[in-house]
Amino acid sequence: MEAEPRAFPDHRMPRHVAIIMDGNGRWAQQRYLPRTAGHRAGVTAVRKVVEHCVEKGVEALTLFAFSSENWRRPQEEVSVLMDLFLSTLGRETEKLHENRVRLRIIGDRSAFSPQLQEKIAASEALTAGNSGMSLIVAANYGGRWDILNAMRTLAAQIAAGSLRAEDLTEDLLSRHVSLADLPEPDLFIRTGGDQRISNFMLWQLAYTELFFTATLWPDFDEQLLDQAFADFARRQRRFGYTGEQVEALSSGHGDIS
Ligand code: FPP
């Protein structure tokens, strides 16, 4: 069998961090506040984490803000979340732009109000040429939706005769899911105590290191993020190789063929 490419990734810092920001509702309930107060406090944590990732040189940060299943929540909560996206985009886009951040939204945006869709398009357009960190907000996003979308594109090519079914590869599918132009997430963080992926970036998380914390999202801060980075730096990512192979490859003396 052919050996894999020799460029073995040995990053002590994650290039791409993906976060499920869970626990806003419980944070509010613990304070006898409405759940929506937790989401507002969550925006403050988002700001801290974005700034810290920019400072640390993270290349991409993906935040799960609203899943395709979140429409099931009480209508009032959904509408506060939509207002929050809109007002946060309105307030923060200029600052992100000044910091050379490129903002992108992944997910099915067709369900959002025309006003929110326009704001998203405008924020993306303004920051599209920026060469700093990519900030990706997953909104009305689902991992299965993402894979299905990619499959639909490829199935259409097969139907049109421009692709043969036998030429479908993992690599080709990887190039059609969201964020195909970015490195796959190195580090996944979920706050709020649950230890599951909840239909987030199912394809892209195949080799991602997982970090779970019981801290509720509004309490997540720079110190905890540094803890997650330190934890990540201690892990050995093997991608199917043995530990010895990885050590040899990382030190540049390896020959795995
Ligand atoms: C999960 O907590 C959080 C959400 C569904 C919404 C996350 C949104 C934000 C942090 C604010 C907006 C973000 C941006 C990027 C503008 P939960 O409500 O499920 O908490 P619970 O598990 O305690 O009920």
Coordinates of N, CA and C and ligand atoms in Angstrom, one line a residue, residues 21-27 35 39 42-43 46 63-65 70 73 77 81 84-85 88 137 217, ligand 1:
M21 N -21.6 25.8 22.2 CA -21.7 26.7 23.4 C -23.0 26.3 24.1
D22 N -22.9 25.4 25.0 CA -24.1 24.9 25.7 C -24.1 25.4 27.2
G23 N -25.4 25.6 27.7 CA -25.6 25.9 29.1 C -26.1 27.3 29.4
N24 N -26.4 28.0 28.3 CA -27.0 29.4 28.5 C -28.2 29.3 29.3
G25 N -29.1 28.4 29.0 CA -30.4 28.3 29.7 C -30.3 28.1 31.2
R26 N -29.4 27.1 31.5 CA -29.2 26.7 32.9 C -28.5 27.8 33.7
W27 N -27.6 28.5 33.0 CA -26.9 29.6 33.7 C -27.9 30.7 34.1
R35 N -34.5 32.3 30.4 CA -33.4 31.6 29.6 C -32.7 32.6 28.6
H39 N -28.7 33.6 27.0 CA -28.1 33.8 25.6 C -27.4 35.2 25.5
G42 N -24.3 34.9 27.0 CA -23.5 34.0 26.1 C -22.7 34.8 25.0
V43 N -23.4 35.9 24.6 CA -22.7 36.8 23.6 C -21.4 37.4 24.2
V46 N -18.8 34.9 23.9 CA -18.4 34.7 22.5 C -17.3 35.8 22.2
L63 N -18.3 28.4 15.7 CA -19.2 28.4 16.8 C -20.6 27.9 16.4
F64 N -21.1 26.9 17.2 CA -22.5 26.4 16.9 C -23.5 27.2 17.6
A65 N -24.1 28.1 16.9 CA -25.0 29.1 17.5 C -26.5 28.7 17.5
N70 N -33.0 23.4 16.9 CA -33.3 24.5 17.9 C -34.7 25.2 17.6
R73 N -37.6 24.9 20.0 CA -37.7 25.7 21.3 C -38.9 26.6 21.3
E77 N -38.2 32.2 22.7 CA -36.7 32.0 22.8 C -36.1 32.0 21.4
L81 N -33.3 34.7 20.1 CA -32.0 34.3 19.5 C -31.8 34.9 18.1
L84 N -30.8 38.4 18.6 CA -29.5 38.5 19.1 C -28.5 38.4 17.9
F85 N -28.7 37.4 17.0 CA -27.8 37.3 15.9 C -27.7 38.6 15.1
T88 N -26.1 41.4 17.2 CA -24.7 41.1 17.4 C -23.9 41.4 16.0
V137 N -19.9 31.0 12.0 CA -21.0 30.8 12.9 C -21.9 29.8 12.2
W217 N -21.8 27.9 29.3 CA -21.1 28.8 28.3 C -20.9 30.2 28.8
Ligands
FPP1 C1 -27.1 26.5 24.1 O1 -27.5 26.8 25.4 C2 -27.0 27.8 23.3 C3 -27.7 28.2 22.2 C4 -28.7 27.3 21.6 C5 -27.5 29.5 21.6 C6 -26.1 30.0 21.5 C7 -26.1 31.4 21.2 C8 -25.3 32.4 21.7 C9 -24.2 32.1 22.7 C10 -25.6 33.8 21.4 C11 -25.4 34.2 20.0 C12 -24.1 33.9 19.3 C13 -23.6 34.6 18.3 C14 -22.4 34.0 17.5 C15 -24.1 35.9 17.8 P1 -28.9 26.2 25.9 O2 -29.9 27.2 25.7 O3 -29.1 24.8 25.2 O4 -28.6 25.9 27.4 P2 -29.2 24.8 28.4 O5 -28.6 23.5 27.9 O6 -28.7 25.2 29.7 O7 -30.7 24.9 28.3

